[in-house]
Coordinates of C-alpha atoms and ligand atoms in Angstrom, one line a residue:
M97 CA 30.1 10.2 19.6
Y98 CA 27.0 12.3 19.9
K99 CA 25.1 9.3 21.2
E100 CA 27.8 8.4 23.7
F101 CA 27.9 11.9 25.0
I102 CA 24.2 12.0 25.8
A103 CA 24.5 8.7 27.7
V104 CA 26.9 10.3 30.2
L105 CA 24.5 13.1 30.8
F106 CA 21.7 10.7 31.4
L107 CA 23.5 8.7 34.1
F108 CA 24.5 12.0 35.8
S109 CA 21.0 13.4 35.8
L110 CA 18.9 10.4 36.6
G111 CA 21.1 8.0 38.5
H112 CA 19.7 4.5 38.8
A113 CA 16.4 5.4 40.5
S114 CA 14.3 3.3 38.2
A115 CA 12.7 0.7 40.5
G116 CA 11.2 -2.5 39.0
S117 CA 7.4 -2.7 38.6
P118 CA 5.7 -5.8 40.0
D119 CA 5.1 -7.0 36.5
E120 CA 8.7 -6.8 35.5
D121 CA 10.8 -9.9 34.9
T122 CA 13.5 -9.0 37.5
S123 CA 15.4 -12.3 37.2
A124 CA 19.0 -11.8 36.0
V125 CA 19.3 -11.1 32.3
N126 CA 21.5 -13.5 30.5
K127 CA 22.0 -11.4 27.4
A128 CA 23.8 -14.1 25.3
Q129 CA 21.1 -16.7 26.1
L130 CA 18.2 -14.3 25.2
A131 CA 19.9 -13.2 22.0
E132 CA 20.2 -16.8 21.0
E133 CA 16.5 -17.5 21.9
V134 CA 15.4 -14.6 19.8
R135 CA 17.5 -15.9 16.9
I136 CA 15.8 -19.3 17.3
E137 CA 12.3 -17.7 17.3
F138 CA 13.2 -15.7 14.2
M139 CA 14.3 -18.9 12.3
R140 CA 11.2 -20.8 13.5
S141 CA 8.9 -18.0 12.1
W142 CA 11.0 -17.8 8.9
N143 CA 10.7 -21.5 8.4
A144 CA 6.9 -21.3 8.8
Y145 CA 6.8 -18.5 6.3
K146 CA 8.8 -20.7 3.9
K147 CA 6.7 -23.7 4.5
Y148 CA 3.3 -22.1 4.1
A149 CA 3.7 -18.7 2.3
W150 CA 6.9 -18.9 0.3
G151 CA 6.9 -16.3 -2.5
H152 CA 4.0 -14.4 -1.0
D153 CA 3.9 -11.2 1.0
G154 CA 3.1 -12.7 4.4
L155 CA 2.1 -15.6 6.5
R156 CA -1.2 -16.5 8.0
P157 CA 0.1 -18.3 11.1
L158 CA -3.2 -19.9 12.3
S159 CA -4.7 -21.2 9.0
K160 CA -1.1 -21.9 7.8
T161 CA -1.5 -20.2 4.5
Y162 CA -0.5 -16.8 3.0
Y163 CA -1.7 -13.4 2.0
D164 CA -0.7 -10.9 -0.6
W165 CA -1.3 -7.1 -0.3
Y166 CA -2.4 -6.9 -4.0
S167 CA -3.2 -9.2 -6.9
T168 CA 0.4 -10.2 -7.1
S169 CA 3.2 -10.6 -4.5
F170 CA 6.0 -8.2 -3.9
L171 CA 7.9 -10.5 -1.5
M172 CA 7.2 -8.2 1.4
T173 CA 8.4 -10.7 4.1
P174 CA 11.7 -11.8 2.4
V175 CA 12.7 -8.2 1.6
D176 CA 11.7 -7.0 5.1
A177 CA 13.4 -9.9 6.9
L178 CA 16.6 -10.1 4.9
D179 CA 18.8 -7.6 6.9
T180 CA 17.6 -9.2 10.2
M181 CA 18.8 -12.5 8.9
I182 CA 22.1 -11.0 8.0
L183 CA 22.5 -9.3 11.3
M184 CA 21.6 -12.5 13.2
G185 CA 24.4 -14.3 11.3
F186 CA 22.2 -16.7 9.2
K187 CA 24.5 -16.4 6.3
E188 CA 23.4 -19.3 4.1
E189 CA 19.7 -18.5 4.5
A190 CA 20.4 -14.8 3.8
D191 CA 22.4 -15.7 0.7
S192 CA 19.7 -17.9 -0.8
T193 CA 17.0 -15.4 0.1
R194 CA 18.9 -12.6 -1.5
E195 CA 19.3 -14.7 -4.6
Y196 CA 15.6 -15.4 -4.7
I197 CA 14.8 -11.7 -4.4
A198 CA 17.3 -10.8 -7.1
Q199 CA 15.8 -13.3 -9.5
H200 CA 12.1 -13.0 -8.7
L201 CA 11.2 -9.6 -7.5
S202 CA 9.8 -7.4 -10.2
F203 CA 8.1 -4.0 -9.9
D204 CA 7.0 -4.0 -13.5
K205 CA 3.4 -4.6 -12.5
D206 CA 0.1 -2.9 -13.4
V207 CA -0.8 -2.4 -9.7
Y208 CA -1.6 0.6 -7.5
V209 CA 0.5 0.4 -4.4
K210 CA 0.9 2.5 -1.3
N211 CA 3.9 4.8 -1.7
F212 CA 4.6 4.9 2.0
E213 CA 4.5 1.2 2.7
F214 CA 6.5 0.4 -0.4
T215 CA 9.1 3.0 0.6
I216 CA 9.6 2.0 4.2
R217 CA 9.4 -1.8 3.7
L218 CA 10.7 -2.5 0.2
L219 CA 12.9 0.5 -0.7
G220 CA 14.3 0.7 2.9
G221 CA 14.9 -3.1 3.0
L222 CA 16.6 -3.2 -0.4
L223 CA 18.9 -0.3 0.4
S224 CA 20.0 -1.6 3.8
S225 CA 20.6 -5.1 2.5
Y226 CA 22.5 -3.6 -0.4
Q227 CA 24.7 -1.8 2.1
L228 CA 25.2 -4.9 4.1
T229 CA 26.1 -7.2 1.1
N230 CA 27.3 -4.9 -1.7
D231 CA 25.0 -6.9 -4.1
K232 CA 24.4 -4.3 -6.8
R233 CA 21.3 -6.1 -8.0
L234 CA 19.5 -4.9 -4.8
L235 CA 20.5 -1.3 -5.6
D236 CA 19.2 -1.8 -9.1
L237 CA 15.9 -3.0 -7.7
A238 CA 15.8 -0.1 -5.3
R239 CA 16.4 2.4 -8.1
D240 CA 13.8 0.8 -10.3
L241 CA 11.3 1.0 -7.5
G242 CA 12.2 4.6 -6.7
D243 CA 11.6 5.6 -10.4
R244 CA 8.2 3.9 -10.4
L245 CA 7.2 5.5 -7.1
L246 CA 8.2 9.1 -8.1
P247 CA 5.1 9.9 -10.1
A248 CA 3.2 9.8 -6.8
F249 CA 4.6 13.2 -6.1
R250 CA 3.0 14.8 -9.2
S251 CA 0.3 16.6 -7.2
P252 CA -0.6 20.3 -7.2
T253 CA 1.2 20.6 -3.8
S254 CA 4.1 18.2 -4.6
M255 CA 3.0 16.1 -1.6
P256 CA 2.5 12.5 -2.8
Y257 CA -0.8 10.8 -3.5
V258 CA -1.4 7.7 -1.4
H259 CA -1.4 5.2 -4.2
V260 CA 0.7 5.1 -7.4
N261 CA 0.5 2.6 -10.3
L262 CA 3.9 1.0 -10.7
K263 CA 3.5 0.5 -14.4
T264 CA 1.6 3.5 -15.6
G265 CA 2.5 6.1 -13.0
A266 CA -1.2 6.9 -12.5
V267 CA -2.1 8.1 -9.0
R268 CA -5.1 8.0 -6.7
D269 CA -6.3 9.0 -3.3
S270 CA -5.4 12.6 -2.3
I271 CA -6.4 12.4 1.4
S272 CA -3.1 11.5 3.0
N273 CA -1.4 12.1 6.4
P274 CA 1.9 13.5 7.7
A275 CA 3.3 10.0 8.3
E276 CA 2.8 8.9 4.7
I277 CA 4.1 12.2 3.3
G278 CA 6.9 12.9 5.7
T279 CA 8.4 9.4 6.2
L280 CA 10.1 9.1 2.9
L281 CA 13.3 11.1 3.0
I282 CA 15.6 8.5 4.6
E283 CA 14.9 6.0 1.8
Y284 CA 14.7 8.5 -1.1
G285 CA 17.7 10.4 0.3
A286 CA 19.8 7.3 0.7
L287 CA 18.8 6.2 -2.9
S288 CA 20.1 9.6 -4.1
M289 CA 23.4 9.2 -2.2
L290 CA 24.0 5.7 -3.4
T291 CA 23.1 6.3 -7.0
G292 CA 24.4 9.9 -7.3
D293 CA 21.1 11.0 -8.7
A294 CA 19.7 13.9 -6.6
K295 CA 16.2 13.7 -7.9
Y296 CA 14.9 11.3 -5.2
Y297 CA 16.3 13.4 -2.3
N298 CA 15.0 16.6 -3.8
T299 CA 11.5 15.3 -4.4
A300 CA 11.0 13.8 -1.0
K301 CA 12.5 16.8 0.7
F302 CA 10.3 19.3 -1.2
A303 CA 7.2 17.3 -0.2
L304 CA 8.4 17.4 3.5
L305 CA 8.9 21.1 3.3
Q306 CA 5.4 21.5 1.9
L307 CA 4.0 19.5 4.7
Y308 CA 5.8 21.4 7.3
G309 CA 4.7 24.6 5.6
A310 CA 1.1 23.6 6.1
R311 CA 1.5 23.4 9.9
S312 CA -0.7 25.5 12.1
K313 CA 0.3 28.8 13.7
I314 CA 1.2 26.9 16.9
D315 CA 3.5 24.5 14.9
L316 CA 1.3 21.4 15.1
V317 CA 0.1 19.2 12.2
G318 CA -3.2 17.5 11.9
Q319 CA -4.0 13.9 11.1
N320 CA -5.2 14.2 7.5
I321 CA -4.4 16.6 4.6
D322 CA -5.6 16.7 1.0
V323 CA -2.5 16.7 -1.2
A324 CA -4.5 18.1 -4.1
N325 CA -4.9 21.5 -2.3
G326 CA -3.1 21.4 1.0
T327 CA -6.2 21.6 3.1
W328 CA -6.4 19.8 6.5
T329 CA -9.3 17.4 6.5
N330 CA -8.8 16.3 10.1
T331 CA -7.2 18.7 12.6
D332 CA -6.6 16.1 15.3
S333 CA -2.9 16.4 16.4
H334 CA -0.9 13.7 18.2
I335 CA 2.2 11.5 17.9
S336 CA 0.3 8.4 17.1
G337 CA -0.3 6.5 13.8
A338 CA -0.7 8.7 10.7
I339 CA 1.6 11.3 12.2
D340 CA 4.3 9.5 14.2
S341 CA 7.2 8.8 11.9
Y342 CA 7.0 12.3 10.3
Y343 CA 8.6 13.6 13.5
E344 CA 11.0 10.6 13.6
Y345 CA 12.3 11.4 10.1
L346 CA 12.8 15.1 10.8
L347 CA 15.4 14.2 13.5
K348 CA 16.9 11.3 11.7
C349 CA 17.4 13.2 8.5
R350 CA 19.1 15.9 10.4
I351 CA 21.6 13.3 11.6
L352 CA 21.9 11.0 8.6
F353 CA 22.2 13.7 5.9
E354 CA 23.3 16.6 8.2
D355 CA 20.2 18.4 6.7
A356 CA 19.9 21.7 8.6
D357 CA 16.4 22.3 7.4
C358 CA 15.3 19.0 9.0
G359 CA 17.0 20.1 12.2
I360 CA 15.1 23.4 12.3
M361 CA 11.8 21.6 11.5
W362 CA 12.5 19.1 14.3
D363 CA 13.3 21.7 16.9
K364 CA 10.2 23.7 16.2
S365 CA 8.0 20.6 16.1
L366 CA 9.4 19.2 19.3
S367 CA 8.7 22.5 21.2
A368 CA 5.1 22.3 20.0
I369 CA 4.8 18.6 20.9
Q370 CA 6.2 19.3 24.4
R371 CA 3.9 22.3 24.9
Y372 CA 0.6 21.0 23.6
L373 CA 0.7 17.2 23.5
A374 CA 2.8 16.2 26.5
D375 CA 0.6 15.4 29.5
D376 CA 1.9 14.9 33.1
T377 CA -0.8 12.9 34.9
P378 CA -1.0 10.9 38.1
T379 CA -0.4 7.8 35.9
G380 CA 2.8 9.2 34.5
R381 CA 4.0 11.3 31.5
W382 CA 2.1 10.7 28.3
Y383 CA 1.4 12.4 25.0
G384 CA -2.2 12.9 24.2
H385 CA -4.3 14.5 21.4
A386 CA -5.0 18.2 20.9
D387 CA -6.5 20.4 18.2
M388 CA -3.8 21.5 15.8
N389 CA -5.1 25.1 15.7
T390 CA -6.0 25.8 19.3
G391 CA -3.7 23.3 21.1
K392 CA -6.7 22.4 23.3
R393 CA -6.6 18.8 24.6
T394 CA -9.1 16.6 22.8
A395 CA -8.3 13.1 24.1
T396 CA -6.1 11.3 26.6
V397 CA -5.4 8.4 24.3
F398 CA -2.0 6.8 23.7
G399 CA -1.1 3.5 22.1
A400 CA 1.4 0.9 20.8
L401 CA 2.5 3.1 17.9
D402 CA 3.1 6.1 20.1
A403 CA 5.7 4.0 21.9
F404 CA 8.3 5.0 19.2
F405 CA 8.7 8.3 20.8
P406 CA 11.0 7.4 23.7
A407 CA 13.5 6.1 21.0
V408 CA 13.3 9.5 19.2
L409 CA 13.7 11.4 22.4
A410 CA 16.7 9.3 23.3
L411 CA 18.2 10.0 19.9
S412 CA 17.6 13.7 20.4
G413 CA 19.6 13.6 23.7
D414 CA 16.6 13.9 26.0
L415 CA 17.3 10.7 27.9
R416 CA 15.4 11.7 31.0
G417 CA 12.2 12.4 29.0
A418 CA 12.7 9.2 27.0
A419 CA 13.1 7.1 30.1
R420 CA 10.0 8.6 31.7
L421 CA 7.9 8.0 28.7
E422 CA 9.2 4.4 28.3
E423 CA 8.1 3.8 32.0
S424 CA 4.6 5.0 31.0
C425 CA 4.6 2.7 28.0
F426 CA 5.7 -0.2 30.2
K427 CA 2.7 0.5 32.5
M428 CA 0.5 0.3 29.4
W429 CA 2.1 -3.0 28.5
N430 CA 1.7 -4.4 31.9
A431 CA -2.0 -3.4 32.4
H432 CA -2.9 -6.6 30.5
G433 CA 0.5 -8.3 30.1
I434 CA 0.8 -7.0 26.5
E435 CA 0.1 -3.6 25.0
P436 CA -3.2 -2.7 23.3
E437 CA -3.4 -0.6 20.1
L438 CA -5.0 2.3 22.0
F439 CA -5.3 3.1 25.7
D440 CA -6.8 5.9 27.7
Y441 CA -4.1 7.0 30.1
S442 CA -6.5 8.9 32.3
T443 CA -8.6 5.8 33.1
M444 CA -5.9 3.2 32.3
K445 CA -8.6 1.5 30.1
V446 CA -8.2 -0.1 26.7
V447 CA -9.7 1.8 23.9
S448 CA -8.8 -0.5 21.0
P449 CA -7.8 -4.0 22.1
S450 CA -5.7 -5.4 19.2
Y451 CA -2.0 -6.0 19.3
Y452 CA -0.5 -6.3 15.8
L453 CA 3.0 -7.6 16.9
N454 CA 4.2 -4.0 16.9
P455 CA 7.9 -3.2 17.6
E456 CA 7.9 0.4 18.9
I457 CA 8.1 -0.2 22.7
I458 CA 10.9 -2.7 22.1
E459 CA 12.7 -0.3 19.7
S460 CA 12.6 2.3 22.5
A461 CA 14.0 -0.1 25.1
Y462 CA 16.9 -0.8 22.6
Y463 CA 17.6 2.9 22.1
L464 CA 17.5 3.5 25.8
Y465 CA 19.8 0.6 26.6
Q466 CA 22.2 1.8 24.0
T467 CA 22.2 5.4 25.1
T468 CA 22.1 4.9 28.9
G469 CA 23.6 1.4 29.5
D470 CA 20.9 1.0 32.2
D471 CA 19.9 -2.7 32.7
R472 CA 16.4 -1.6 33.5
F473 CA 15.8 -1.6 29.7
L474 CA 17.2 -5.1 29.3
R475 CA 14.8 -6.3 31.9
M476 CA 11.9 -4.6 30.2
G477 CA 13.0 -6.3 27.0
K478 CA 12.9 -9.7 28.7
T479 CA 9.4 -8.9 29.9
F480 CA 8.3 -8.0 26.3
F481 CA 9.9 -11.2 25.0
N482 CA 8.2 -13.4 27.6
S483 CA 4.8 -11.8 26.8
L484 CA 5.3 -12.4 23.1
K485 CA 6.1 -16.1 23.8
S486 CA 3.2 -16.5 26.2
Y487 CA 0.5 -14.8 24.2
C488 CA 1.4 -14.6 20.5
R489 CA 3.5 -17.7 19.9
T490 CA 1.9 -20.4 17.8
D491 CA 3.0 -23.9 17.1
E492 CA 5.2 -22.7 14.2
A493 CA 5.4 -18.9 14.2
F494 CA 3.7 -15.9 15.9
A495 CA 0.3 -14.3 15.5
E496 CA -1.3 -10.9 16.2
L497 CA -3.9 -10.6 19.0
K498 CA -7.4 -9.6 18.3
N499 CA -7.8 -8.7 21.9
V500 CA -5.1 -8.2 24.6
I501 CA -7.6 -8.8 27.4
T502 CA -8.9 -12.2 26.2
K503 CA -5.6 -12.9 24.3
E504 CA -7.6 -14.2 21.3
K505 CA -5.2 -14.5 18.4
S506 CA -5.8 -13.3 14.8
D507 CA -4.5 -14.9 11.6
R508 CA -1.7 -12.6 10.5
M509 CA 2.0 -12.1 11.0
E510 CA 3.0 -8.7 9.4
S511 CA 6.4 -8.5 7.7
Y512 CA 7.5 -5.9 10.2
F513 CA 7.5 -8.6 12.9
M514 CA 10.6 -10.0 11.3
A515 CA 12.0 -6.7 10.1
E516 CA 11.5 -4.8 13.4
T517 CA 10.1 -6.6 16.4
L518 CA 12.5 -9.5 16.4
K519 CA 15.4 -7.4 15.1
Y520 CA 15.1 -4.8 17.9
L521 CA 14.7 -7.6 20.5
Y522 CA 17.8 -9.4 19.2
L523 CA 19.9 -6.2 19.1
L524 CA 18.8 -5.3 22.6
F525 CA 20.4 -8.5 23.9
A526 CA 23.2 -9.0 21.3
P527 CA 26.8 -8.1 21.8
P528 CA 27.8 -4.6 20.5
E529 CA 29.6 -6.1 17.5
A530 CA 26.2 -7.2 16.1
L531 CA 25.6 -3.6 14.9
D532 CA 27.4 -0.3 15.6
F533 CA 24.5 1.7 17.0
N534 CA 26.4 4.9 16.8
N535 CA 27.0 4.6 13.1
V536 CA 23.5 3.8 11.7
I537 CA 20.2 5.4 11.3
F538 CA 17.3 3.0 11.2
N539 CA 14.4 3.8 8.9
T540 CA 11.0 3.5 10.4
E541 CA 10.9 -0.2 9.4
A542 CA 14.2 -0.9 11.3
H543 CA 16.3 -1.1 8.2
P544 CA 19.7 0.3 9.2
I545 CA 21.2 2.8 6.8
R546 CA 24.9 3.8 7.0
R547 CA 26.5 6.9 5.6
T548 CA 28.7 4.8 3.3
W549 CA 28.6 7.8 0.8
K550 CA 30.7 9.9 3.2
Ligands
DMJ856 C1 5.8 -0.4 10.8 O1 5.4 -0.6 9.5 C2 6.6 0.9 10.9 O2 7.3 1.0 12.1 C3 5.7 2.1 10.8 O3 6.4 3.3 11.0 C4 4.6 2.0 11.8 N1 3.9 0.8 11.8 C5 4.6 -0.4 11.7 C6 4.9 -1.2 12.9 O4 4.1 -1.0 14.0

C-alpha cells in the first residue's frame, strides 16, 4: 500500500520526461520474452556450476573449475541461488538442490568465517528459502548458523568482530566497517521472528545502535571502525562499499519489523547524506565522499556498489531523487557499455576498471519500475541484459570483467550473480505474480523475506 501510494506521487511530480539516451536500447520491450531469456541464462549458468563446481562455493567460468572461500565448502552458490530457482519456477531443480543442501551443508567446522558474508548469503538464503518452501530443515540450518555466528558480537563494544570460528566461537579482526556491522538485522531479526527466540534480534540491534551512536556530530559515519574500542580508523564517509548496506538496513528494518528506532536512525542519516554527500554537478546528481567530521568533500568518486541507492530512495518514497540518481548510474554504465567498480563523476573517467557482475544498478531499475510503472526502467534493464550478454557471457556461464574498457574477463562468477543479478533482471521483466513486491523486503543479497510471523 505504502509502495503503491508513492508511485502515484512520482507520476504526478515527474511526468514522463525521461528521454532515452543514445546508448539505451529503445526497441520495444517484450517483457515475457526477456523474462524467459533471463531464465534460460540462469539455467545455463547453473548447469555450468553443476558440471564444473558442484558441491563447492563457486564456479571459475574460464578455467572451468571451482573455488571455495575457505578450506572447506559451505555451498555458497546453491544456497544463494535456491530462492531464485524457486521464483523462476524451476521446481524439480529447486527440490533436488534443497535436498542436497539439507543433507550436505554443515556449519560444524573449525573455520574462521566472515560474519557479514555468511549472514547475508547463507543465513539470508536459508531463511528466504525456508519461507518459500516450509522445509523446516532449512530453518534448523539457519538457527545452527545463527548460534555459531553469535560469538562474533562478544567485543567490548558489542559490535561484531569481522571473523568468527564456527566451531570454537573464537573471534579475530577488530577493524570493521558500518556495512559489516550494520547489515545483519534483517537476517538475525527474521531468525528471531521465525524461531521465537529474541536473542538474535536483540544482539544485532544492539550492535546497530552502538554503530549509530558512534556517528559524528554531523550524523555521518566513516569507513572503518575498531570494534574493540569504538574508534574510527578511517573517517572517509560515502555510500559506497563498506558503508552502503548499513543505510539500506536502517530503512528496511523500519518497514520489515516496524522498528521505530531504525526509522529515526534512517531519517537522521538520510538528512546527513543529502546534505554532505549528494553532489549536483553538470554530469548529473551523484553522491561523493566527504570527511565524516567536517562534511568537507574529499572525492568525487561513485561506483557500481553505490548504485543500490536509487532502490533505497525509491523504497523511502523519494521517487524523483531515485530516478535522477538512476539516470546518473545509467550514464556511468554507458560510458563504456558496462559499469566500472569506481568512476570519477567530475571527469567521467574510470577509477577502478573491474566489473564483478554486480546487481545494484539492476536492483534499482527493478524498484523504480515497481514503484513508478515507467517503462524507462524496463528499457534500462534491457540495456543491462544486452551488455551482460555481450561482454560477460562465456560459452557456458558468465564471467566478471577485469577491465570494462578492454572487456578482458576474469575467472570468477560470484554466488550473488545467481542470487541477485539474474533474480532482479528476471523480476524486472516477469509478471507481477512472480513475486509480490509490496509484501517482501529483500535482504542485501536479494533474498526476499516476508512477515510471515505477523
Ligand atoms: C552483494 O554481496 C551484496 O549486495 C552486498 O551488499 C554488496 N556486494 C555484493 C554485490 O555487489
